[in-house]
Amino acid sequence: MRRAVVLLACALVAGCGPISETHHKPGTGHEVATGAPMPGEPSAEITIAGGRVTPPPGWLEVRRGQTVSLTVTSDVADELHVHGFDIKQTLQPGKPANIRFKADMSGVFEVETHGGKLVLIQLAVK
């Protein structure tokens, strides 16, 4: 009997599929745009140089439903990623990358670079 319960539990978990298959697909549910922040918009300007993040990683508090604007300038090519929202943006050396999106989910979300594995900021959406 116990073996049957364990097998059933394994089958149910396996049926859910890996996270990557059930996760949100970029560009299908979040408003994403490029461009400078609008007045009053929560925003952050971040620079990456020599493997260091300026200003040092901290928090950006946002109300759910607000549009967030992030501008990141890197001295090396990389990819910017906003976890949870699955927003990605290519970083080109010396060229500011701007992303704007509606923070339509509550929680804490990490913004990082994929290549350099640098945490840039944490978004706290309330």
PDB file of C-alpha atoms in Angstrom:
ATOM      1  CA  MET A   1       0.000   0.000   0.000  1.00  0.00           C
ATOM      2  CA  ARG A   2       2.758   2.445   0.952  1.00  0.00           C
ATOM      3  CA  ARG A   3       4.565   1.675  -2.312  1.00  0.00           C
ATOM      4  CA  ALA A   4       1.400   2.480  -4.286  1.00  0.00           C
ATOM      5  CA  VAL A   5       1.077   5.860  -2.510  1.00  0.00           C
ATOM      6  CA  VAL A   6       4.729   6.697  -3.248  1.00  0.00           C
ATOM      7  CA  LEU A   7       4.321   5.724  -6.917  1.00  0.00           C
ATOM      8  CA  LEU A   8       1.153   7.814  -7.207  1.00  0.00           C
ATOM      9  CA  ALA A   9       2.884  10.823  -5.652  1.00  0.00           C
ATOM     10  CA  CYS A  10       5.831  10.470  -8.062  1.00  0.00           C
ATOM     11  CA  ALA A  11       3.483  10.233 -11.039  1.00  0.00           C
ATOM     12  CA  LEU A  12       1.612  13.376  -9.972  1.00  0.00           C
ATOM     13  CA  VAL A  13       4.832  15.350  -9.519  1.00  0.00           C
ATOM     14  CA  ALA A  14       6.245  14.138 -12.838  1.00  0.00           C
ATOM     15  CA  GLY A  15       3.007  15.099 -14.577  1.00  0.00           C
ATOM     16  CA  CYS A  16       3.407  18.718 -13.561  1.00  0.00           C
ATOM     17  CA  GLY A  17       6.403  19.055 -15.879  1.00  0.00           C
ATOM     18  CA  PRO A  18       9.613  20.923 -15.301  1.00  0.00           C
ATOM     19  CA  ILE A  19       9.432  24.564 -14.222  1.00  0.00           C
ATOM     20  CA  SER A  20      10.830  25.722 -17.572  1.00  0.00           C
ATOM     21  CA  GLU A  21       7.797  24.274 -19.385  1.00  0.00           C
ATOM     22  CA  THR A  22       5.237  25.804 -17.062  1.00  0.00           C
ATOM     23  CA  HIS A  23       6.935  29.193 -16.600  1.00  0.00           C
ATOM     24  CA  HIS A  24       5.730  32.386 -18.241  1.00  0.00           C
ATOM     25  CA  LYS A  25       6.932  32.920 -21.815  1.00  0.00           C
ATOM     26  CA  PRO A  26       8.575  36.337 -22.403  1.00  0.00           C
ATOM     27  CA  GLY A  27       6.546  38.889 -24.254  1.00  0.00           C
ATOM     28  CA  THR A  28       3.183  37.177 -23.843  1.00  0.00           C
ATOM     29  CA  GLY A  29       1.745  38.771 -20.737  1.00  0.00           C
ATOM     30  CA  HIS A  30       3.789  41.692 -19.497  1.00  0.00           C
ATOM     31  CA  GLU A  31       3.956  45.089 -21.085  1.00  0.00           C
ATOM     32  CA  VAL A  32       7.609  45.603 -21.989  1.00  0.00           C
ATOM     33  CA  ALA A  33       9.053  48.639 -23.689  1.00  0.00           C
ATOM     34  CA  THR A  34      12.364  50.319 -24.119  1.00  0.00           C
ATOM     35  CA  GLY A  35      12.996  53.982 -23.458  1.00  0.00           C
ATOM     36  CA  ALA A  36      13.664  56.513 -20.752  1.00  0.00           C
ATOM     37  CA  PRO A  37      11.603  56.523 -17.543  1.00  0.00           C
ATOM     38  CA  MET A  38       8.526  58.695 -17.322  1.00  0.00           C
ATOM     39  CA  PRO A  39       8.364  61.317 -14.538  1.00  0.00           C
ATOM     40  CA  GLY A  40       7.280  59.732 -11.243  1.00  0.00           C
ATOM     41  CA  GLU A  41       8.016  56.185 -12.410  1.00  0.00           C
ATOM     42  CA  PRO A  42      10.021  53.957 -10.057  1.00  0.00           C
ATOM     43  CA  SER A  43      13.392  53.682 -11.749  1.00  0.00           C
ATOM     44  CA  ALA A  44      17.016  52.719 -11.291  1.00  0.00           C
ATOM     45  CA  GLU A  45      20.154  53.581 -13.239  1.00  0.00           C
ATOM     46  CA  ILE A  46      22.844  50.930 -12.847  1.00  0.00           C
ATOM     47  CA  THR A  47      26.389  50.783 -14.197  1.00  0.00           C
ATOM     48  CA  ILE A  48      28.585  47.697 -14.457  1.00  0.00           C
ATOM     49  CA  ALA A  49      32.319  48.305 -14.810  1.00  0.00           C
ATOM     50  CA  GLY A  50      35.162  45.907 -14.116  1.00  0.00           C
ATOM     51  CA  GLY A  51      32.752  43.361 -12.646  1.00  0.00           C
ATOM     52  CA  ARG A  52      31.401  45.867 -10.088  1.00  0.00           C
ATOM     53  CA  VAL A  53      27.848  47.151  -9.835  1.00  0.00           C
ATOM     54  CA  THR A  54      27.221  50.859  -9.114  1.00  0.00           C
ATOM     55  CA  PRO A  55      25.323  51.717  -7.049  1.00  0.00           C
ATOM     56  CA  PRO A  56      25.814  48.560  -4.976  1.00  0.00           C
ATOM     57  CA  PRO A  57      22.859  46.141  -5.249  1.00  0.00           C
ATOM     58  CA  GLY A  58      19.906  47.254  -3.142  1.00  0.00           C
ATOM     59  CA  TRP A  59      16.117  47.382  -3.247  1.00  0.00           C
ATOM     60  CA  LEU A  60      13.640  49.200  -5.445  1.00  0.00           C
ATOM     61  CA  GLU A  61      10.194  49.268  -3.846  1.00  0.00           C
ATOM     62  CA  VAL A  62       7.291  49.352  -6.275  1.00  0.00           C
ATOM     63  CA  ARG A  63       3.519  49.259  -5.928  1.00  0.00           C
ATOM     64  CA  ARG A  64       1.837  46.471  -7.852  1.00  0.00           C
ATOM     65  CA  GLY A  65       0.574  47.837 -11.154  1.00  0.00           C
ATOM     66  CA  GLN A  66       3.236  50.536 -11.469  1.00  0.00           C
ATOM     67  CA  THR A  67       5.498  50.753 -14.487  1.00  0.00           C
ATOM     68  CA  VAL A  68       9.154  50.198 -13.585  1.00  0.00           C
ATOM     69  CA  SER A  69      12.069  51.588 -15.582  1.00  0.00           C
ATOM     70  CA  LEU A  70      15.599  50.171 -15.434  1.00  0.00           C
ATOM     71  CA  THR A  71      18.604  51.580 -17.281  1.00  0.00           C
ATOM     72  CA  VAL A  72      21.740  49.440 -17.244  1.00  0.00           C
ATOM     73  CA  THR A  73      25.083  50.312 -18.814  1.00  0.00           C
ATOM     74  CA  SER A  74      27.774  47.621 -18.897  1.00  0.00           C
ATOM     75  CA  ASP A  75      31.396  47.701 -20.012  1.00  0.00           C
ATOM     76  CA  VAL A  76      31.035  44.164 -21.420  1.00  0.00           C
ATOM     77  CA  ALA A  77      28.441  42.358 -23.524  1.00  0.00           C
ATOM     78  CA  ASP A  78      25.960  40.420 -21.383  1.00  0.00           C
ATOM     79  CA  GLU A  79      22.268  39.747 -20.905  1.00  0.00           C
ATOM     80  CA  LEU A  80      20.049  41.502 -18.380  1.00  0.00           C
ATOM     81  CA  HIS A  81      17.315  39.345 -16.811  1.00  0.00           C
ATOM     82  CA  VAL A  82      14.386  40.316 -14.580  1.00  0.00           C
ATOM     83  CA  HIS A  83      13.415  37.123 -12.781  1.00  0.00           C
ATOM     84  CA  GLY A  84       9.747  36.324 -12.318  1.00  0.00           C
ATOM     85  CA  PHE A  85       8.755  38.558 -15.203  1.00  0.00           C
ATOM     86  CA  ASP A  86      11.141  36.695 -17.533  1.00  0.00           C
ATOM     87  CA  ILE A  87      12.241  39.905 -19.201  1.00  0.00           C
ATOM     88  CA  LYS A  88      15.584  39.774 -20.978  1.00  0.00           C
ATOM     89  CA  GLN A  89      17.586  42.522 -22.644  1.00  0.00           C
ATOM     90  CA  THR A  90      20.928  42.342 -24.427  1.00  0.00           C
ATOM     91  CA  LEU A  91      23.636  44.532 -22.939  1.00  0.00           C
ATOM     92  CA  GLN A  92      26.110  46.002 -25.414  1.00  0.00           C
ATOM     93  CA  PRO A  93      29.376  47.483 -24.093  1.00  0.00           C
ATOM     94  CA  GLY A  94      29.028  51.180 -23.283  1.00  0.00           C
ATOM     95  CA  LYS A  95      25.449  51.425 -24.562  1.00  0.00           C
ATOM     96  CA  PRO A  96      22.630  52.012 -22.032  1.00  0.00           C
ATOM     97  CA  ALA A  97      19.903  49.358 -22.147  1.00  0.00           C
ATOM     98  CA  ASN A  98      16.487  50.625 -21.058  1.00  0.00           C
ATOM     99  CA  ILE A  99      13.555  48.428 -20.105  1.00  0.00           C
ATOM    100  CA  ARG A 100      10.133  49.461 -18.846  1.00  0.00           C
ATOM    101  CA  PHE A 101       7.507  47.004 -17.688  1.00  0.00           C
ATOM    102  CA  LYS A 102       4.368  46.841 -15.599  1.00  0.00           C
ATOM    103  CA  ALA A 103       5.005  45.224 -12.206  1.00  0.00           C
ATOM    104  CA  ASP A 104       1.795  43.192 -12.211  1.00  0.00           C
ATOM    105  CA  MET A 105       2.911  40.524  -9.711  1.00  0.00           C
ATOM    106  CA  SER A 106       3.645  40.931  -6.009  1.00  0.00           C
ATOM    107  CA  GLY A 107       6.850  39.582  -4.523  1.00  0.00           C
ATOM    108  CA  VAL A 108      10.602  40.049  -4.556  1.00  0.00           C
ATOM    109  CA  PHE A 109      12.301  39.722  -7.931  1.00  0.00           C
ATOM    110  CA  GLU A 110      16.018  39.644  -8.670  1.00  0.00           C
ATOM    111  CA  VAL A 111      17.498  41.570 -11.571  1.00  0.00           C
ATOM    112  CA  GLU A 112      20.812  40.099 -12.696  1.00  0.00           C
ATOM    113  CA  THR A 113      23.216  39.607 -15.559  1.00  0.00           C
ATOM    114  CA  HIS A 114      23.435  36.099 -16.956  1.00  0.00           C
ATOM    115  CA  GLY A 115      27.019  36.047 -18.213  1.00  0.00           C
ATOM    116  CA  GLY A 116      28.613  37.860 -15.289  1.00  0.00           C
ATOM    117  CA  LYS A 117      26.135  36.422 -12.758  1.00  0.00           C
ATOM    118  CA  LEU A 118      25.916  39.820 -11.049  1.00  0.00           C
ATOM    119  CA  VAL A 119      22.913  40.794  -8.942  1.00  0.00           C
ATOM    120  CA  LEU A 120      21.989  44.355  -9.948  1.00  0.00           C
ATOM    121  CA  ILE A 121      18.938  45.108  -7.811  1.00  0.00           C
ATOM    122  CA  GLN A 122      16.012  43.449  -6.041  1.00  0.00           C
ATOM    123  CA  LEU A 123      12.496  44.593  -6.949  1.00  0.00           C
ATOM    124  CA  ALA A 124      10.065  44.493  -4.032  1.00  0.00           C
ATOM    125  CA  VAL A 125       6.569  44.680  -5.527  1.00  0.00           C
ATOM    126  CA  LYS A 126       3.835  45.235  -2.921  1.00  0.00           C
TER     127      LYS A 126
END
